[in-house]
Amino acid sequence: MMTEWERLQEMPDSEYLMRTVLPVLYQGMSIVDLERPSAPLEFLALYLLKNQDQVKLPPKAVSSRVQE
Amino acid sequence: MMTEWERLQEMPDSEYLMRTVLPVLYQGMSIVDLERPSAPLEFLALYLLKNQDQVKLPPKAVSSRVQE
């Protein structure tokens, strides 16, 4: 049986990116666009690091059949 | 007379983002999609920090009329 993590690795490109980076990336880009900081890429990178916990990913090595 | 930096601040949204973050962001996203690392947002953020010099921005406080 496939774990959630393995399923994530098999997703098509757009679905994978939507699941892992795009929600926080969109927020970050709209703030960069609004604030127009002096170092836009650095600003965006720090925003991603600061907000990465907003995206919940399945655990990597643990089986999804924990309940059994 | 407007400096290059000031002109950048006045650009419409999509043009500003294309000029400042999107070229490096697209590269980073295709690598994340290819490698599917265990911490995608952190991986992307570090890629942006490492490659931010690829985007050349006009200097902030200096006039563009340096040659005169």
Tab-separated table of N, CA and C in Angstrom:
chain	number	residue	atom	x	y	z
A	1	MET	N	0.835	-1.206	0.000
A	1	MET	CA	0.000	0.000	0.000
A	1	MET	C	0.871	1.258	0.000
A	2	MET	N	0.496	2.218	-0.814
A	2	MET	CA	1.251	3.465	-0.927
A	2	MET	C	1.031	4.368	0.284
A	3	THR	N	2.100	4.928	0.804
A	3	THR	CA	1.925	5.930	1.855
A	3	THR	C	1.524	7.256	1.211
A	4	GLU	N	1.024	8.183	2.044
A	4	GLU	CA	0.696	9.529	1.559
A	4	GLU	C	1.916	10.184	0.919
A	5	TRP	N	3.076	9.964	1.552
A	5	TRP	CA	4.311	10.559	1.039
A	5	TRP	C	4.637	10.038	-0.357
A	6	GLU	N	4.493	8.749	-0.532
A	6	GLU	CA	4.773	8.159	-1.851
A	6	GLU	C	3.788	8.671	-2.899
A	7	ARG	N	2.545	8.822	-2.500
A	7	ARG	CA	1.530	9.357	-3.416
A	7	ARG	C	1.915	10.761	-3.876
A	8	LEU	N	2.436	11.553	-2.935
A	8	LEU	CA	2.876	12.916	-3.259
A	8	LEU	C	3.984	12.902	-4.317
A	9	GLN	N	4.907	11.951	-4.183
A	9	GLN	CA	6.024	11.872	-5.129
A	9	GLN	C	5.566	11.505	-6.539
A	10	GLU	N	4.400	10.857	-6.623
A	10	GLU	CA	3.897	10.392	-7.920
A	10	GLU	C	2.991	11.408	-8.611
A	11	MET	N	2.643	12.483	-7.905
A	11	MET	CA	1.704	13.459	-8.475
A	11	MET	C	2.268	14.137	-9.713
A	12	PRO	N	1.391	14.493	-10.669
A	12	PRO	CA	1.839	15.288	-11.825
A	12	PRO	C	2.343	16.666	-11.372
A	13	ASP	N	3.197	17.270	-12.213
A	13	ASP	CA	3.893	18.517	-11.882
A	13	ASP	C	3.041	19.576	-11.197
A	14	SER	N	1.951	19.991	-11.875
A	14	SER	CA	1.193	21.133	-11.368
A	14	SER	C	0.542	20.794	-10.029
A	15	GLU	N	0.086	19.554	-9.898
A	15	GLU	CA	-0.562	19.134	-8.667
A	15	GLU	C	0.457	19.088	-7.522
A	16	TYR	N	1.637	18.560	-7.816
A	16	TYR	CA	2.700	18.499	-6.808
A	16	TYR	C	3.062	19.906	-6.315
A	17	LEU	N	3.255	20.835	-7.260
A	17	LEU	CA	3.649	22.197	-6.868
A	17	LEU	C	2.525	22.894	-6.103
A	18	MET	N	1.286	22.649	-6.521
A	18	MET	CA	0.149	23.242	-5.813
A	18	MET	C	0.080	22.718	-4.377
A	19	ARG	N	0.425	21.461	-4.206
A	19	ARG	CA	0.353	20.822	-2.893
A	19	ARG	C	1.501	21.255	-1.975
A	20	THR	N	2.653	21.642	-2.550
A	20	THR	CA	3.855	21.841	-1.732
A	20	THR	C	4.323	23.290	-1.610
A	21	VAL	N	4.274	24.068	-2.687
A	21	VAL	CA	4.867	25.411	-2.613
A	21	VAL	C	3.945	26.565	-2.997
A	22	LEU	N	2.985	26.329	-3.908
A	22	LEU	CA	2.272	27.473	-4.484
A	22	LEU	C	1.443	28.300	-3.509
A	23	PRO	N	0.720	27.684	-2.551
A	23	PRO	CA	-0.098	28.532	-1.666
A	23	PRO	C	0.731	29.591	-0.928
A	24	VAL	N	1.861	29.198	-0.349
A	24	VAL	CA	2.706	30.160	0.366
A	24	VAL	C	3.417	31.093	-0.617
A	25	LEU	N	3.772	30.548	-1.784
A	25	LEU	CA	4.453	31.348	-2.797
A	25	LEU	C	3.569	32.493	-3.292
A	26	TYR	N	2.288	32.207	-3.524
A	26	TYR	CA	1.371	33.247	-3.986
A	26	TYR	C	1.250	34.367	-2.957
A	27	GLN	N	1.103	33.976	-1.691
A	27	GLN	CA	1.045	34.986	-0.623
A	27	GLN	C	2.316	35.843	-0.635
A	28	GLY	N	3.470	35.174	-0.698
A	28	GLY	CA	4.752	35.880	-0.671
A	28	GLY	C	4.895	36.831	-1.836
A	29	MET	N	4.480	36.376	-3.036
A	29	MET	CA	4.616	37.230	-4.210
A	29	MET	C	3.716	38.453	-4.124
A	30	SER	N	2.531	38.289	-3.572
A	30	SER	CA	1.665	39.469	-3.494
A	30	SER	C	2.208	40.465	-2.468
A	31	ILE	N	2.879	39.990	-1.428
A	31	ILE	CA	3.488	40.915	-0.473
A	31	ILE	C	4.706	41.617	-1.082
A	32	VAL	N	5.525	40.844	-1.838
A	32	VAL	CA	6.661	41.463	-2.533
A	32	VAL	C	6.160	42.546	-3.487
A	33	ASP	N	5.101	42.234	-4.228
A	33	ASP	CA	4.562	43.186	-5.189
A	33	ASP	C	4.041	44.444	-4.503
A	34	LEU	N	3.458	44.245	-3.327
A	34	LEU	CA	2.898	45.362	-2.565
A	34	LEU	C	4.001	46.220	-1.946
A	35	GLU	N	4.984	45.565	-1.340
A	35	GLU	CA	6.015	46.289	-0.588
A	35	GLU	C	7.182	46.753	-1.460
A	36	ARG	N	7.436	46.047	-2.548
A	36	ARG	CA	8.563	46.358	-3.438
A	36	ARG	C	9.846	46.610	-2.641
A	37	PRO	N	10.308	45.580	-1.926
A	37	PRO	CA	11.485	45.722	-1.049
A	37	PRO	C	12.765	45.851	-1.875
A	38	SER	N	13.844	46.298	-1.240
A	38	SER	CA	15.070	46.556	-2.007
A	38	SER	C	15.751	45.278	-2.474
A	39	ALA	N	15.508	44.151	-1.799
A	39	ALA	CA	16.049	42.867	-2.270
A	39	ALA	C	14.893	41.871	-2.410
A	40	PRO	N	14.175	41.934	-3.554
A	40	PRO	CA	12.932	41.163	-3.707
A	40	PRO	C	13.102	39.648	-3.540
A	41	LEU	N	14.135	39.057	-4.163
A	41	LEU	CA	14.285	37.599	-4.064
A	41	LEU	C	14.630	37.166	-2.645
A	42	GLU	N	15.474	37.943	-1.972
A	42	GLU	CA	15.819	37.627	-0.585
A	42	GLU	C	14.581	37.765	0.309
A	43	PHE	N	13.832	38.813	0.102
A	43	PHE	CA	12.597	39.038	0.856
A	43	PHE	C	11.644	37.854	0.686
A	44	LEU	N	11.470	37.420	-0.566
A	44	LEU	CA	10.575	36.304	-0.853
A	44	LEU	C	11.089	35.011	-0.207
A	45	ALA	N	12.392	34.766	-0.304
A	45	ALA	CA	12.980	33.554	0.278
A	45	ALA	C	12.745	33.512	1.792
A	46	LEU	N	12.952	34.638	2.459
A	46	LEU	CA	12.759	34.676	3.909
A	46	LEU	C	11.282	34.485	4.258
A	47	TYR	N	10.399	35.006	3.415
A	47	TYR	CA	8.966	34.799	3.635
A	47	TYR	C	8.623	33.311	3.555
A	48	LEU	N	9.198	32.621	2.567
A	48	LEU	CA	8.927	31.179	2.408
A	48	LEU	C	9.434	30.397	3.612
A	49	LEU	N	10.645	30.736	4.078
A	49	LEU	CA	11.202	30.032	5.241
A	49	LEU	C	10.326	30.249	6.475
A	50	LYS	N	9.898	31.505	6.649
A	50	LYS	CA	9.127	31.871	7.826
A	50	LYS	C	7.748	31.212	7.828
A	51	ASN	N	7.190	30.976	6.639
A	51	ASN	CA	5.810	30.486	6.553
A	51	ASN	C	5.694	29.053	6.030
A	52	GLN	N	6.816	28.331	6.023
A	52	GLN	CA	6.760	26.983	5.434
A	52	GLN	C	5.865	26.033	6.217
A	53	ASP	N	5.647	26.309	7.494
A	53	ASP	CA	4.799	25.414	8.300
A	53	ASP	C	3.321	25.490	7.918
A	54	GLN	N	2.961	26.488	7.134
A	54	GLN	CA	1.569	26.573	6.657
A	54	GLN	C	1.206	25.412	5.749
A	55	VAL	N	2.216	24.825	5.082
A	55	VAL	CA	1.956	23.681	4.211
A	55	VAL	C	2.232	22.398	4.983
A	56	LYS	N	1.183	21.624	5.188
A	56	LYS	CA	1.333	20.357	5.923
A	56	LYS	C	1.621	19.240	4.924
A	57	LEU	N	2.784	18.635	5.052
A	57	LEU	CA	3.133	17.510	4.186
A	57	LEU	C	3.035	16.210	4.978
A	58	PRO	N	2.739	15.105	4.294
A	58	PRO	CA	2.714	13.812	4.999
A	58	PRO	C	4.125	13.439	5.445
A	59	PRO	N	4.249	12.684	6.543
A	59	PRO	CA	5.588	12.290	7.020
A	59	PRO	C	6.282	11.393	5.996
A	60	LYS	N	7.621	11.510	5.925
A	60	LYS	CA	8.358	10.874	4.842
A	60	LYS	C	8.484	9.354	4.993
A	61	ALA	N	9.004	8.903	6.149
A	61	ALA	CA	9.406	7.495	6.246
A	61	ALA	C	8.381	6.637	6.985
A	62	VAL	N	7.363	7.268	7.536
A	62	VAL	CA	6.414	6.541	8.367
A	62	VAL	C	5.263	6.020	7.506
A	63	SER	N	4.853	4.814	7.736
A	63	SER	CA	3.708	4.243	7.025
A	63	SER	C	2.426	4.998	7.380
A	64	SER	N	1.501	5.061	6.446
A	64	SER	CA	0.228	5.739	6.713
A	64	SER	C	-0.744	4.831	7.458
A	65	ARG	N	-0.360	3.579	7.680
A	65	ARG	CA	-1.276	2.614	8.317
A	65	ARG	C	-1.041	2.564	9.826
A	66	VAL	N	-0.942	3.757	10.422
A	66	VAL	CA	-0.613	3.834	11.839
A	66	VAL	C	-1.758	3.318	12.714
A	67	GLN	N	-2.974	3.501	12.249
A	67	GLN	CA	-4.138	3.177	13.067
A	67	GLN	C	-4.358	1.683	13.278
A	68	GLU	N	-3.728	0.850	12.451
A	68	GLU	CA	-4.040	-0.583	12.532
A	68	GLU	C	-3.342	-1.285	13.696
B	1	MET	N	14.076	64.029	-13.314
B	1	MET	CA	14.161	62.791	-14.122
B	1	MET	C	14.128	61.551	-13.226
B	2	MET	N	13.372	60.550	-13.662
B	2	MET	CA	13.224	59.307	-12.895
B	2	MET	C	14.469	58.432	-13.000
B	3	THR	N	14.907	57.876	-11.867
B	3	THR	CA	15.984	56.889	-11.939
B	3	THR	C	15.394	55.544	-12.371
B	4	GLU	N	16.281	54.631	-12.786
B	4	GLU	CA	15.847	53.272	-13.120
B	4	GLU	C	15.112	52.632	-11.948
B	5	TRP	N	15.661	52.886	-10.739
B	5	TRP	CA	15.059	52.308	-9.534
B	5	TRP	C	13.622	52.799	-9.341
B	6	GLU	N	13.439	54.090	-9.529
B	6	GLU	CA	12.094	54.660	-9.384
B	6	GLU	C	11.131	54.103	-10.436
B	7	ARG	N	11.656	53.940	-11.658
B	7	ARG	CA	10.825	53.369	-12.722
B	7	ARG	C	10.349	51.959	-12.343
B	8	LEU	N	11.266	51.190	-11.718
B	8	LEU	CA	10.931	49.825	-11.284
B	8	LEU	C	9.777	49.831	-10.279
B	9	GLN	N	9.822	50.818	-9.371
B	9	GLN	CA	8.774	50.900	-8.347
B	9	GLN	C	7.407	51.231	-8.939
B	10	GLU	N	7.413	51.856	-10.120
B	10	GLU	CA	6.153	52.285	-10.742
B	10	GLU	C	5.561	51.244	-11.680
B	11	MET	N	6.318	50.166	-11.952
B	11	MET	CA	5.849	49.171	-12.924
B	11	MET	C	4.562	48.483	-12.465
B	12	PRO	N	3.722	48.090	-13.439
B	12	PRO	CA	2.541	47.279	-13.082
B	12	PRO	C	2.971	45.933	-12.500
B	13	ASP	N	2.065	45.313	-11.727
B	13	ASP	CA	2.354	44.090	-10.971
B	13	ASP	C	3.135	43.025	-11.741
B	14	SER	N	2.573	42.581	-12.868
B	14	SER	CA	3.164	41.429	-13.554
B	14	SER	C	4.545	41.776	-14.097
B	15	GLU	N	4.712	43.010	-14.569
B	15	GLU	CA	5.990	43.445	-15.104
B	15	GLU	C	7.034	43.537	-13.985
B	16	TYR	N	6.611	44.064	-12.833
B	16	TYR	CA	7.520	44.164	-11.686
B	16	TYR	C	7.996	42.783	-11.243
B	17	LEU	N	7.062	41.834	-11.117
B	17	LEU	CA	7.428	40.486	-10.665
B	17	LEU	C	8.302	39.784	-11.705
B	18	MET	N	8.004	39.998	-12.976
B	18	MET	CA	8.821	39.401	-14.031
B	18	MET	C	10.254	39.946	-13.977
B	19	ARG	N	10.362	41.213	-13.643
B	19	ARG	CA	11.665	41.882	-13.609
B	19	ARG	C	12.481	41.489	-12.368
B	20	THR	N	11.805	41.120	-11.270
B	20	THR	CA	12.517	40.963	-9.994
B	20	THR	C	12.620	39.523	-9.488
B	21	VAL	N	11.567	38.721	-9.601
B	21	VAL	CA	11.615	37.395	-8.976
B	21	VAL	C	11.333	36.208	-9.902
B	22	LEU	N	10.511	36.403	-10.957
B	22	LEU	CA	10.027	35.238	-11.699
B	22	LEU	C	11.094	34.419	-12.425
B	23	PRO	N	12.106	35.037	-13.065
B	23	PRO	CA	13.070	34.190	-13.779
B	23	PRO	C	13.750	33.161	-12.857
B	24	VAL	N	14.214	33.587	-11.698
B	24	VAL	CA	14.865	32.662	-10.764
B	24	VAL	C	13.842	31.719	-10.125
B	25	LEU	N	12.643	32.238	-9.893
B	25	LEU	CA	11.583	31.426	-9.295
B	25	LEU	C	11.190	30.265	-10.206
B	26	TYR	N	11.063	30.515	-11.495
B	26	TYR	CA	10.713	29.446	-12.440
B	26	TYR	C	11.782	28.352	-12.430
B	27	GLN	N	13.046	28.755	-12.473
B	27	GLN	CA	14.138	27.769	-12.395
B	27	GLN	C	14.010	26.946	-11.120
B	28	GLY	N	13.836	27.643	-10.004
B	28	GLY	CA	13.764	26.960	-8.717
B	28	GLY	C	12.596	25.990	-8.651
B	29	MET	N	11.441	26.402	-9.178
B	29	MET	CA	10.264	25.534	-9.139
B	29	MET	C	10.459	24.305	-10.000
B	30	SER	N	11.127	24.442	-11.151
B	30	SER	CA	11.298	23.242	-11.982
B	30	SER	C	12.279	22.276	-11.315
B	31	ILE	N	13.253	22.800	-10.563
B	31	ILE	CA	14.167	21.906	-9.846
B	31	ILE	C	13.448	21.222	-8.676
B	32	VAL	N	12.616	21.984	-7.939
B	32	VAL	CA	11.825	21.375	-6.864
B	32	VAL	C	10.940	20.261	-7.429
B	33	ASP	N	10.298	20.548	-8.561
B	33	ASP	CA	9.401	19.566	-9.163
B	33	ASP	C	10.158	18.311	-9.590
B	34	LEU	N	11.375	18.501	-10.077
B	34	LEU	CA	12.214	17.387	-10.526
B	34	LEU	C	12.734	16.573	-9.350
B	35	GLU	N	13.247	17.272	-8.337
B	35	GLU	CA	13.918	16.581	-7.223
B	35	GLU	C	12.952	16.125	-6.128
B	36	ARG	N	11.831	16.828	-6.012
B	36	ARG	CA	10.848	16.521	-4.961
B	36	ARG	C	11.528	16.302	-3.600
B	37	PRO	N	12.177	17.343	-3.103
B	37	PRO	CA	12.943	17.236	-1.850
B	37	PRO	C	12.014	17.109	-0.645
B	38	SER	N	12.567	16.703	0.497
B	38	SER	CA	11.695	16.439	1.650
B	38	SER	C	11.123	17.718	2.265
B	39	ALA	N	11.791	18.861	2.056
B	39	ALA	CA	11.243	20.139	2.535
B	39	ALA	C	11.190	21.113	1.351
B	40	PRO	N	10.124	21.018	0.533
B	40	PRO	CA	10.065	21.763	-0.732
B	40	PRO	C	10.182	23.285	-0.584
B	41	LEU	N	9.475	23.866	0.389
B	41	LEU	CA	9.528	25.335	0.518
B	41	LEU	C	10.904	25.805	0.987
B	42	GLU	N	11.501	25.060	1.897
B	42	GLU	CA	12.840	25.409	2.366
B	42	GLU	C	13.849	25.269	1.223
B	43	PHE	N	13.738	24.205	0.465
B	43	PHE	CA	14.609	23.967	-0.684
B	43	PHE	C	14.507	25.135	-1.670
B	44	LEU	N	13.258	25.530	-1.966
B	44	LEU	CA	13.037	26.634	-2.907
B	44	LEU	C	13.611	27.943	-2.364
B	45	ALA	N	13.388	28.207	-1.082
B	45	ALA	CA	13.885	29.442	-0.467
B	45	ALA	C	15.418	29.509	-0.558
B	46	LEU	N	16.080	28.401	-0.262
B	46	LEU	CA	17.541	28.395	-0.323
B	46	LEU	C	18.027	28.561	-1.763
B	47	TYR	N	17.279	28.014	-2.703
B	47	TYR	CA	17.628	28.195	-4.117
B	47	TYR	C	17.547	29.681	-4.500
B	48	LEU	N	16.499	30.355	-4.033
B	48	LEU	CA	16.338	31.788	-4.338
B	48	LEU	C	17.485	32.605	-3.742
B	49	LEU	N	17.843	32.297	-2.493
B	49	LEU	CA	18.932	33.030	-1.840
B	49	LEU	C	20.247	32.825	-2.590
B	50	LYS	N	20.485	31.577	-2.983
B	50	LYS	CA	21.742	31.214	-3.638
B	50	LYS	C	21.861	31.848	-5.021
B	51	ASN	N	20.727	32.042	-5.696
B	51	ASN	CA	20.756	32.509	-7.079
B	51	ASN	C	20.224	33.927	-7.264
B	52	GLN	N	20.090	34.670	-6.176
B	52	GLN	CA	19.487	35.997	-6.311
B	52	GLN	C	20.320	36.970	-7.148
B	53	ASP	N	21.629	36.699	-7.250
B	53	ASP	CA	22.486	37.594	-8.038
B	53	ASP	C	22.239	37.487	-9.543
B	54	GLN	N	21.499	36.462	-9.949
B	54	GLN	CA	21.165	36.337	-11.374
B	54	GLN	C	20.275	37.473	-11.845
B	55	VAL	N	19.509	38.058	-10.917
B	55	VAL	CA	18.642	39.180	-11.287
B	55	VAL	C	19.366	40.482	-10.969
B	56	LYS	N	19.654	41.243	-12.021
B	56	LYS	CA	20.336	42.524	-11.820
B	56	LYS	C	19.303	43.633	-11.653
B	57	LEU	N	19.322	44.262	-10.485
B	57	LEU	CA	18.411	45.380	-10.249
B	57	LEU	C	19.175	46.690	-10.303
B	58	PRO	N	18.501	47.774	-10.702
B	58	PRO	CA	19.180	49.082	-10.698
B	58	PRO	C	19.496	49.493	-9.262
B	59	PRO	N	20.588	50.248	-9.052
B	59	PRO	CA	20.927	50.692	-7.690
B	59	PRO	C	19.827	51.576	-7.131
B	60	LYS	N	19.653	51.484	-5.798
B	60	LYS	CA	18.493	52.122	-5.178
B	60	LYS	C	18.579	53.643	-5.104
B	61	ALA	N	19.670	54.174	-4.547
B	61	ALA	CA	19.691	55.600	-4.218
B	61	ALA	C	20.479	56.441	-5.218
B	62	VAL	N	21.133	55.781	-6.170
B	62	VAL	CA	22.008	56.507	-7.081
B	62	VAL	C	21.238	56.955	-8.314
B	63	SER	N	21.465	58.181	-8.753
B	63	SER	CA	20.839	58.675	-9.972
B	63	SER	C	21.322	57.885	-11.176
B	64	SER	N	20.464	57.778	-12.199
B	64	SER	CA	20.856	57.043	-13.400
B	64	SER	C	21.698	57.903	-14.340
B	65	ARG	N	21.888	59.179	-14.005
B	65	ARG	CA	22.612	60.084	-14.924
B	65	ARG	C	24.092	60.149	-14.565
B	66	VAL	N	24.695	58.975	-14.390
B	66	VAL	CA	26.083	58.893	-13.933
B	66	VAL	C	27.059	59.374	-14.993
B	67	GLN	N	26.692	59.170	-16.262
B	67	GLN	CA	27.612	59.446	-17.371
B	67	GLN	C	27.838	60.941	-17.626
B	68	GLU	N	27.008	61.809	-17.096
B	68	GLU	CA	27.111	63.241	-17.434
B	68	GLU	C	28.205	63.977	-16.667
